[in-house]
Coordinates of C-alpha atoms and ligand atoms in Angstrom, one line a residue:
M1 CA 59.3 2.9 87.0
K2 CA 56.7 0.5 88.0
L3 CA 53.1 1.6 87.6
Y4 CA 51.3 -1.3 89.7
D5 CA 52.2 0.1 92.9
T6 CA 49.8 1.2 95.8
E7 CA 52.2 3.6 97.2
R8 CA 52.3 5.6 93.9
S9 CA 49.8 8.4 93.5
E10 CA 48.2 9.0 90.1
E11 CA 50.0 12.3 89.4
E12 CA 53.2 10.5 90.1
R13 CA 52.3 7.6 87.8
R14 CA 51.3 10.1 84.9
T15 CA 54.2 12.1 85.4
A16 CA 56.6 9.2 85.2
F17 CA 54.8 7.9 82.3
R18 CA 54.8 11.2 80.4
N19 CA 58.7 11.4 81.1
G20 CA 59.7 8.1 79.5
D21 CA 60.3 6.4 82.9
V22 CA 57.9 3.7 82.3
P23 CA 59.2 1.3 79.3
V24 CA 56.2 0.0 77.4
A25 CA 55.9 -3.0 75.2
V26 CA 53.1 -3.2 72.5
Y27 CA 52.5 -6.7 71.4
G28 CA 50.9 -6.6 67.9
L29 CA 51.4 -4.0 65.3
G30 CA 48.6 -4.4 63.0
K31 CA 45.8 -2.4 61.7
M32 CA 44.9 -1.7 65.5
G33 CA 48.2 -2.2 67.2
L34 CA 50.5 0.1 65.2
P35 CA 48.4 3.1 65.7
L36 CA 48.1 2.5 69.3
A37 CA 51.7 1.9 69.7
A38 CA 52.6 5.2 67.7
V39 CA 50.2 7.2 70.0
Y40 CA 51.7 5.4 73.2
A41 CA 55.3 6.3 71.8
D42 CA 54.0 9.9 71.0
V43 CA 53.0 10.2 74.8
S44 CA 55.6 8.3 76.5
R45 CA 58.7 8.2 74.1
N46 CA 59.7 5.0 75.5
V47 CA 57.9 2.0 73.5
R48 CA 59.1 -1.3 71.9
G49 CA 56.6 -2.6 69.4
V50 CA 56.7 -6.1 69.0
D51 CA 55.6 -8.5 65.9
I52 CA 56.1 -11.9 64.4
D53 CA 56.3 -10.4 61.0
P54 CA 59.8 -9.5 60.3
D55 CA 58.8 -7.6 57.2
A56 CA 56.5 -5.3 59.3
V57 CA 59.2 -4.8 61.8
E58 CA 61.9 -3.9 59.2
T59 CA 59.3 -1.6 57.7
I60 CA 58.3 0.1 60.9
N61 CA 61.9 0.4 61.7
A62 CA 62.7 2.3 58.6
G63 CA 59.9 4.9 59.6
R64 CA 57.4 3.5 57.5
T65 CA 54.1 1.9 57.7
P66 CA 53.3 -1.8 56.5
F67 CA 49.6 -0.8 55.2
D68 CA 48.0 2.3 53.9
H69 CA 44.4 4.0 54.4
E70 CA 45.4 5.1 57.9
P71 CA 45.6 9.0 58.0
G72 CA 48.4 10.8 60.0
L73 CA 49.9 7.2 60.8
D74 CA 52.9 7.5 58.4
D75 CA 54.0 10.9 59.8
L76 CA 53.5 9.7 63.4
V77 CA 55.5 6.4 62.9
A78 CA 58.2 8.2 61.0
E79 CA 58.4 10.9 63.8
T80 CA 58.3 8.6 66.7
V81 CA 61.0 5.9 65.1
D82 CA 63.1 9.1 64.2
A83 CA 63.1 10.3 67.7
N84 CA 63.7 6.6 69.0
A85 CA 60.5 6.8 70.9
L86 CA 59.2 4.0 69.1
R87 CA 61.3 0.6 68.0
A88 CA 59.9 -2.4 66.6
T89 CA 61.3 -6.0 67.0
T90 CA 60.6 -9.6 66.7
E91 CA 62.2 -10.3 70.1
A92 CA 59.1 -10.7 72.6
R93 CA 60.7 -12.0 75.3
Q94 CA 63.5 -9.4 75.3
A95 CA 61.1 -6.7 74.9
A96 CA 59.1 -8.1 77.8
S97 CA 62.1 -8.2 80.1
E98 CA 62.6 -4.6 79.5
A99 CA 59.0 -3.6 79.7
A100 CA 57.0 -2.3 82.9
V101 CA 53.8 -1.9 80.8
H102 CA 52.8 -4.9 78.5
V103 CA 49.9 -3.9 75.9
I104 CA 48.3 -6.8 74.1
I105 CA 46.7 -6.1 71.0
V106 CA 47.2 -9.3 68.8
P107 CA 44.3 -10.7 66.7
T108 CA 41.4 -12.9 68.8
L109 CA 39.9 -15.1 66.0
V110 CA 37.3 -17.9 66.0
T111 CA 38.1 -21.5 65.1
D112 CA 36.1 -23.4 62.1
E113 CA 33.9 -25.0 65.1
K114 CA 33.1 -21.1 65.9
E115 CA 35.1 -21.3 69.3
P116 CA 37.2 -18.3 70.3
D117 CA 40.8 -18.7 69.5
L118 CA 43.1 -17.2 72.0
S119 CA 46.2 -19.0 70.9
T120 CA 47.7 -15.9 69.7
V121 CA 46.9 -13.9 72.9
E122 CA 48.3 -16.8 75.1
A123 CA 51.3 -16.8 73.1
V124 CA 52.0 -13.4 73.8
V125 CA 51.1 -13.9 77.5
S126 CA 53.7 -16.6 77.7
D127 CA 56.4 -14.1 76.1
I128 CA 55.3 -11.4 78.7
A129 CA 55.4 -14.2 81.9
A130 CA 59.1 -14.9 80.8
G131 CA 60.1 -11.3 81.3
I132 CA 57.5 -9.8 83.7
E133 CA 58.5 -8.3 87.0
A134 CA 56.7 -7.3 90.1
G135 CA 55.1 -3.9 89.7
D136 CA 54.6 -4.6 86.0
L137 CA 51.1 -4.0 84.3
V138 CA 49.4 -5.9 81.6
V139 CA 47.0 -4.2 79.5
V140 CA 44.7 -6.0 77.2
E141 CA 43.5 -4.2 74.1
S142 CA 42.5 -7.4 72.1
T143 CA 38.9 -8.2 72.3
V144 CA 38.7 -11.5 74.4
P145 CA 35.7 -13.3 75.9
P146 CA 34.4 -12.0 79.2
G147 CA 36.4 -13.7 82.1
T148 CA 39.6 -14.1 80.0
C149 CA 41.8 -11.6 82.0
K150 CA 40.8 -13.2 85.5
T151 CA 40.6 -16.7 84.5
V152 CA 43.1 -17.2 81.8
I153 CA 45.5 -14.5 81.5
A154 CA 46.5 -13.8 85.3
P155 CA 46.5 -17.4 86.1
M156 CA 49.1 -18.0 83.3
I157 CA 51.2 -15.4 84.2
K158 CA 51.2 -16.5 87.9
A159 CA 52.0 -20.2 86.6
E160 CA 54.8 -19.2 84.0
S161 CA 56.5 -16.6 86.3
D162 CA 57.7 -16.3 89.7
L163 CA 55.0 -13.9 90.6
T164 CA 51.8 -14.3 92.6
S165 CA 48.7 -12.2 92.9
G166 CA 49.2 -8.9 94.1
E167 CA 52.4 -8.4 92.5
F168 CA 51.4 -7.6 88.9
G169 CA 48.4 -6.0 87.5
V170 CA 46.0 -6.9 84.5
S171 CA 43.4 -4.5 83.1
F172 CA 41.2 -4.8 80.0
C173 CA 41.0 -1.6 78.2
P174 CA 39.4 -2.2 74.7
E175 CA 40.2 -0.5 71.5
R176 CA 37.2 1.6 70.4
T177 CA 38.7 2.3 67.0
H178 CA 37.6 2.1 63.3
S179 CA 40.2 1.6 61.0
G180 CA 40.6 4.4 58.7
R181 CA 40.2 6.9 61.6
A182 CA 42.5 5.1 63.9
L183 CA 44.6 7.8 65.3
E184 CA 41.6 10.0 65.9
D185 CA 39.7 7.2 67.6
V186 CA 42.7 6.0 70.0
R187 CA 43.5 9.5 70.9
G188 CA 40.1 10.3 72.5
S189 CA 36.7 9.8 69.9
Y190 CA 35.1 7.8 72.9
P191 CA 35.7 7.4 76.5
K192 CA 38.3 4.9 77.1
V193 CA 37.0 1.8 79.3
V194 CA 39.4 0.4 81.9
G195 CA 38.7 -2.4 83.9
G196 CA 41.3 -4.3 86.3
I197 CA 41.5 -7.7 87.9
D198 CA 41.8 -5.5 91.1
D199 CA 41.5 -1.9 92.1
E200 CA 45.4 -1.2 91.8
S201 CA 45.1 -2.6 88.3
T202 CA 42.5 -0.3 87.4
R203 CA 44.5 2.6 89.1
A204 CA 47.5 2.1 87.1
A205 CA 45.9 1.8 83.8
T206 CA 43.8 4.7 84.7
A207 CA 47.2 7.0 84.8
I208 CA 48.0 5.5 81.5
Y209 CA 45.0 6.3 79.8
R210 CA 44.6 9.8 81.1
E211 CA 47.8 10.6 79.5
I212 CA 46.9 8.8 76.2
T213 CA 43.2 10.0 75.6
T214 CA 41.7 13.3 75.7
N215 CA 38.3 11.9 76.3
E216 CA 37.2 10.6 79.7
I217 CA 38.1 7.4 81.4
T218 CA 35.3 5.0 82.5
P219 CA 36.4 2.6 84.9
T220 CA 34.2 -0.7 85.7
G221 CA 33.9 -2.8 88.8
D222 CA 36.3 -5.6 87.2
A223 CA 37.8 -6.8 84.1
T224 CA 35.0 -9.2 83.0
T225 CA 32.6 -6.1 83.0
A226 CA 34.9 -4.3 80.7
E227 CA 35.3 -7.3 78.4
A228 CA 31.7 -7.9 78.1
V229 CA 31.2 -4.1 77.2
K230 CA 33.3 -4.4 74.0
I231 CA 31.6 -7.7 72.9
F232 CA 28.0 -6.0 73.7
E233 CA 29.2 -3.1 71.5
G234 CA 30.0 -5.7 68.7
I235 CA 26.9 -8.1 69.3
Y236 CA 24.4 -5.2 69.4
R237 CA 25.8 -4.1 65.8
D238 CA 25.4 -7.7 64.7
V239 CA 21.8 -7.8 65.7
N240 CA 21.1 -4.4 64.5
I241 CA 22.3 -5.0 60.9
A242 CA 20.6 -8.7 61.3
L243 CA 17.1 -6.9 61.9
V244 CA 17.5 -4.6 59.1
N245 CA 18.8 -7.6 56.7
E246 CA 15.6 -9.3 57.8
F247 CA 13.8 -6.4 56.7
A248 CA 15.6 -6.2 53.5
K249 CA 14.6 -9.8 52.4
S250 CA 11.2 -8.8 52.8
A251 CA 11.4 -6.1 50.2
D252 CA 10.4 -8.3 47.2
D253 CA 7.0 -9.7 49.1
T254 CA 6.2 -6.5 51.0
G255 CA 7.1 -3.9 48.3
I256 CA 8.5 -1.8 51.2
N257 CA 11.5 0.5 50.2
V258 CA 13.3 -0.4 53.4
L259 CA 16.1 1.8 52.7
E260 CA 13.8 4.8 52.8
A261 CA 12.0 3.4 55.6
I262 CA 15.3 3.0 57.7
D263 CA 16.0 6.5 56.9
V264 CA 12.7 7.9 57.9
A265 CA 12.5 5.7 61.3
N266 CA 15.9 6.9 62.0
E267 CA 14.6 10.5 62.3
V268 CA 13.9 9.9 66.0
P269 CA 16.6 9.8 68.3
Y270 CA 15.4 6.3 70.0
V271 CA 16.1 4.6 66.9
D272 CA 19.4 3.9 65.1
L273 CA 18.7 1.2 62.5
H274 CA 21.9 0.3 60.7
D275 CA 22.3 -0.6 57.0
P276 CA 21.4 -3.9 55.4
G277 CA 23.9 -5.4 52.9
A278 CA 25.3 -8.2 51.3
G279 CA 26.9 -9.5 54.6
V280 CA 29.0 -8.9 57.7
G281 CA 32.8 -9.3 57.6
G282 CA 35.9 -8.7 59.3
H283 CA 37.5 -10.3 62.4
C284 CA 35.3 -8.2 64.9
I285 CA 31.5 -8.0 64.4
P286 CA 31.3 -11.6 63.0
Y287 CA 33.4 -12.9 65.7
Y288 CA 32.4 -11.4 69.0
P289 CA 28.9 -13.3 69.2
Y290 CA 30.8 -16.2 69.6
F291 CA 32.8 -14.8 72.5
F292 CA 29.6 -14.4 74.4
T293 CA 27.6 -17.5 73.1
S294 CA 30.8 -20.1 73.5
G295 CA 31.3 -19.4 77.3
Y296 CA 27.8 -19.6 78.2
D297 CA 25.3 -22.6 78.2
G298 CA 22.1 -20.7 78.7
P299 CA 19.6 -19.1 76.3
S300 CA 21.5 -17.1 73.4
D301 CA 19.0 -17.4 70.5
L302 CA 18.9 -13.8 69.5
T303 CA 22.8 -13.7 69.2
R304 CA 22.9 -16.7 67.4
T305 CA 20.0 -16.1 65.1
A306 CA 21.6 -12.6 64.3
R307 CA 24.8 -14.4 63.1
E308 CA 22.6 -16.9 61.0
I309 CA 20.6 -14.0 59.2
N310 CA 23.9 -11.9 58.5
D311 CA 25.8 -15.0 57.2
S312 CA 22.9 -15.6 54.9
M313 CA 23.0 -12.3 53.1
P314 CA 26.0 -13.3 50.6
L315 CA 24.1 -16.0 49.0
F316 CA 21.0 -14.0 49.1
A317 CA 22.8 -11.5 46.9
V318 CA 24.0 -14.6 44.5
D319 CA 19.9 -15.7 44.6
K320 CA 19.2 -12.2 43.2
L321 CA 21.9 -12.3 40.4
L322 CA 20.7 -15.8 39.6
E323 CA 17.0 -14.4 39.2
G324 CA 18.2 -11.7 37.0
L325 CA 20.4 -13.8 34.8
T326 CA 17.3 -16.2 34.5
E327 CA 14.9 -13.4 33.4
K328 CA 17.5 -12.4 30.8
G329 CA 17.7 -15.9 29.7
T330 CA 21.1 -16.6 30.6
T331 CA 22.6 -19.5 33.0
L332 CA 25.6 -18.7 35.3
A333 CA 27.6 -21.2 33.3
D334 CA 27.3 -19.0 30.2
A335 CA 27.8 -15.8 32.3
T336 CA 30.8 -13.6 32.7
V337 CA 30.3 -12.2 36.3
V338 CA 32.4 -9.6 38.1
V339 CA 32.4 -9.1 42.0
L340 CA 33.2 -5.7 42.8
G341 CA 34.9 -5.4 46.3
V342 CA 36.6 -8.4 48.2
T343 CA 37.7 -6.7 51.3
Y344 CA 35.4 -6.8 54.4
R345 CA 34.5 -2.9 54.1
P346 CA 35.7 -0.1 52.1
G347 CA 39.2 1.2 52.4
V348 CA 40.5 -1.6 54.6
D349 CA 42.8 -4.2 53.4
E350 CA 41.3 -7.2 55.2
I351 CA 39.5 -10.2 53.8
R352 CA 38.8 -12.1 57.1
H353 CA 35.1 -13.3 56.9
T354 CA 34.5 -11.2 53.9
P355 CA 31.0 -11.7 52.3
A356 CA 33.1 -11.7 48.9
M357 CA 34.2 -15.4 49.9
P358 CA 31.0 -17.4 50.0
I359 CA 29.7 -15.2 47.0
V360 CA 32.8 -16.2 44.8
D361 CA 32.8 -19.8 46.2
R362 CA 29.2 -20.0 44.9
L363 CA 29.6 -18.4 41.5
A364 CA 33.0 -20.0 40.7
G365 CA 31.3 -23.3 41.4
Q366 CA 29.2 -23.0 38.4
S367 CA 31.0 -20.2 36.1
D368 CA 34.3 -20.5 34.8
S369 CA 34.3 -16.6 34.1
V370 CA 34.2 -15.0 37.3
Y371 CA 36.5 -11.9 37.9
V372 CA 36.9 -10.0 41.4
V373 CA 38.0 -6.3 41.4
D374 CA 39.2 -4.8 44.5
P375 CA 41.5 -1.3 44.5
V376 CA 42.5 -1.8 47.9
T377 CA 43.6 -5.4 48.3
D378 CA 46.0 -7.6 46.1
N379 CA 45.3 -10.5 48.4
F380 CA 43.2 -12.4 45.6
D381 CA 44.6 -15.9 46.1
P382 CA 42.1 -17.3 48.7
F383 CA 39.3 -16.4 46.0
E384 CA 39.9 -19.7 44.3
G385 CA 38.1 -19.7 40.7
A386 CA 37.9 -16.1 40.5
Q387 CA 40.4 -14.0 38.2
P388 CA 41.7 -10.8 39.3
L389 CA 40.6 -7.8 37.4
G390 CA 41.7 -4.3 37.4
L391 CA 39.0 -1.6 37.6
E392 CA 40.2 -0.1 34.5
N393 CA 39.6 -3.5 32.6
L394 CA 36.1 -3.8 33.5
S395 CA 34.8 -3.4 30.1
D396 CA 37.3 -5.6 28.6
V397 CA 35.5 -8.8 29.9
D398 CA 32.2 -7.7 28.7
P399 CA 30.4 -8.8 31.6
D400 CA 26.9 -10.1 31.7
A401 CA 26.5 -9.7 35.7
V402 CA 28.0 -7.5 38.5
V403 CA 27.7 -8.0 42.2
L404 CA 28.9 -5.1 44.3
V405 CA 29.8 -6.6 47.8
T406 CA 32.1 -3.8 49.1
A407 CA 31.6 -0.2 48.2
H408 CA 35.0 1.1 47.6
D409 CA 35.0 5.0 46.7
E410 CA 36.9 3.9 43.5
F411 CA 33.6 2.2 42.2
G412 CA 31.8 5.6 42.2
T413 CA 33.8 6.1 39.0
I414 CA 32.3 3.3 37.0
D415 CA 30.5 4.6 34.0
W416 CA 27.5 2.2 33.7
N417 CA 26.3 3.2 30.4
Q418 CA 29.4 1.5 28.7
F419 CA 27.9 -1.8 29.3
E420 CA 24.8 -3.5 27.4
E421 CA 21.9 -4.6 29.6
L422 CA 23.8 -5.9 32.7
V423 CA 22.6 -7.8 35.6
I424 CA 23.4 -5.7 38.5
V425 CA 23.2 -6.6 42.3
D426 CA 24.0 -3.8 44.6
G427 CA 25.0 -5.0 47.8
R428 CA 25.6 -1.8 49.5
D429 CA 23.1 0.8 48.2
A430 CA 25.9 2.3 46.1
V431 CA 25.2 1.6 42.3
Y432 CA 23.1 4.3 40.7
P433 CA 23.4 4.0 36.9
D434 CA 21.6 6.9 35.0
T435 CA 20.1 4.6 32.6
D436 CA 17.1 2.0 32.9
D437 CA 19.0 -0.3 30.5
H438 CA 20.1 -2.7 33.2
W439 CA 18.3 -5.3 35.5
L440 CA 19.2 -3.6 38.9
Y441 CA 18.6 -5.5 42.3
R442 CA 19.3 -3.3 45.4
I443 CA 19.6 -5.0 48.6
G444 CA 16.9 -2.9 50.9
Q445 CA 14.7 -1.8 48.0
G446 CA 14.3 -5.1 45.6
R447 CA 14.2 -4.7 41.8
R448 CA 14.7 -1.2 40.9
Ligands
NAI501 N1 40.6 -4.1 63.1 C1 39.4 -3.5 64.1 O1 38.6 -2.6 63.6 C2 39.6 -3.5 65.6 C3 40.2 -4.4 66.2 N2 40.3 -4.7 67.7 C4 40.8 -6.0 68.3 O2 42.3 -5.6 68.3 C5 42.9 -6.8 68.0 C6 44.1 -6.6 66.7 O3 43.2 -6.5 65.5 P1 43.9 -6.1 64.3 O4 45.2 -5.0 64.6 O5 42.8 -5.6 63.5 O6 44.5 -7.2 63.7 P2 45.6 -7.5 62.5 O7 45.5 -8.8 61.9 O8 45.6 -6.1 61.7 O9 47.1 -7.5 63.0 C7 47.8 -8.2 64.3 C8 49.2 -8.0 64.2 O10 49.8 -9.0 65.1 C9 50.8 -9.6 64.6 N3 50.7 -10.9 65.7 C10 50.3 -12.0 65.3 N4 50.7 -12.9 66.3 C11 51.7 -12.3 67.2 C12 52.3 -12.7 68.1 N5 52.1 -13.9 68.9 N6 52.9 -11.8 68.8 C13 53.3 -10.3 68.2 N7 52.3 -10.2 67.3 C14 51.5 -11.1 66.8 C15 50.3 -9.9 63.3 O11 51.5 -10.2 62.6 C16 49.7 -8.7 62.8 O12 50.7 -7.6 62.7 C17 41.9 -8.0 67.7 O13 41.6 -8.7 68.9 C18 40.7 -7.4 67.5 O14 39.4 -7.9 68.1 C19 39.7 -3.7 68.4 C20 39.0 -2.7 67.8 C21 38.8 -2.5 66.5
SAJ502 C1 30.2 0.6 66.0 C2 31.5 0.5 65.0 O1 31.6 1.1 64.1 N1 32.3 -0.8 65.4 C3 33.4 -0.9 64.5 C4 33.7 -2.2 64.1 O2 34.7 -2.1 62.8 P1 34.5 -2.8 62.0 O3 35.9 -2.6 61.1 O4 34.1 -4.2 62.0 O5 33.6 -2.1 60.8 P2 32.1 -2.2 60.8 O6 31.6 -0.9 60.2 O7 31.5 -2.5 62.1 O8 31.6 -3.3 59.6 C5 31.6 -4.8 60.0 C6 30.8 -5.4 58.8 O9 29.5 -5.0 58.8 C7 29.0 -4.4 57.7 N2 28.0 -3.5 58.0 C8 28.4 -2.4 58.8 C9 27.3 -1.7 59.2 C10 26.1 -1.8 58.8 O10 25.1 -0.9 59.1 N3 25.8 -2.7 57.7 C11 26.7 -3.7 57.7 O11 26.3 -4.5 56.8 C12 30.3 -4.0 57.1 O12 30.0 -4.1 55.4 C13 31.4 -4.7 57.4 O13 31.2 -6.1 56.4 O14 34.1 -3.1 65.0 C14 35.2 -2.7 65.7 C15 35.6 -3.7 66.9 O15 34.9 -4.0 67.8 O16 36.9 -4.5 66.6 C16 34.9 -1.5 66.6 O17 36.2 -0.9 67.2 C17 34.6 -0.3 65.4 O18 34.4 0.9 65.9

């Protein structure tokens, strides 16, 4: 059944969706796409997942998940694949020709020039255009610059298919989801924003998400507003983190215990100061500001300055480490340094824009004894000049200095007493040795 059809009531559309009469294709089966496809399959029982990674497709069709640390996902993928409610394929155009709803959730990155890179989304849109039919609905869940649905995606479909305006729908329905709790979030932690390029697109997408989410639906006046909601949430977070990072940098001169001041300031409901740290990583928060500044020639000083502040934190951490080595009469060239945590945040195997990269680049450039420890990833090759080290072998390298960049749970087991007079930079308020033997700098508190 087609959902983009003004003759259909919401109840008719919801019943058809729930009964599996609306074939769905989900393009992108990554950290967000696979949980989303699995929930779609759990509800509609008729989902084809599309990915360009044949290994991921093979793993999913075997009823397994290609990545860890997503509670409940293993079981849901196994169940939906076993029930033939979810099938994965690399054949995007075949899937597009069979689907009535096309859900795009592939990466939206930025170029080296900090311009939005929509090439992956556009590749998927071309695949969809090759198979789209009148009455189909395109649901964009990838975070995109405001205006993309209206000025890029819909025009591409018209140009590359035999359809025209009013014959297909496009709705922006952003994913308010945190890796590590994806199923819970997809199913309804927060209201679902739905913004169509026309009213019928909004109605069709609303019918779907009333079945997918247990939470409310928040329709916006148009797709551009919905696109802005998503990046505003991310830019708010980036600016907030930049504010506390700026406070944290003052700690040495002001003597302020910034971490404590933040906790106390947050006692009032109208303050929600975030956490300072060694930097802001991932392909969401550090990228979304460019989805705003790139499409707009007006003033965006605050957005840009926040990015600069957050991207200065990794080298701030290195500067503190060098201060410690100097105080101990050691040079970086003679020091053995361990970087704890290379993924962008705990528990997620993702190194895009990780603060660990500039830290390792700076250290490895001056020392040939730099080690990286991360229990969550085995993707160490990009960290040139650093040697991967197992957490259990930490004492084997007899480190002079340690910088904690990402506070994986496993680091809580480290016995700091096993080391002699370390220089420690705690980038995430996570290192609390029960000895004063070490030189310890905690971002947000200064020298401890
Ligand atoms: N990671 C997060 O916490 C959140 C991400 N998002 C948005 O979701 C989107 C996807 O993010 P993730 O799932 O984290 O990315 P990811 O990198 O984990 O997964 C992307 C998947 O898409 C596949 N892919 C790449 N090109 C493709 C193509 N042409 N056709 C089909 N599949 C293709 C890749 O093989 C990979 O499996 C992004 O736009 C992001 O902004 C939204 C909310 C949260
Ligand atoms: C408000 C919120 O939690 N937004 C989430 C965020 O997910 P993401 O995986 O990017 O994690 P994150 O917690 O924002 O962390 C991003 C980066 O920022 C750093 N970070 C985070 C919070 C903080 O107070 N201080 C800080 O330095 C983290 O270490 C990490 O390097 O961005 C996602 C997205 O928009 O794609 C969004 O869906 C997620 O819900």
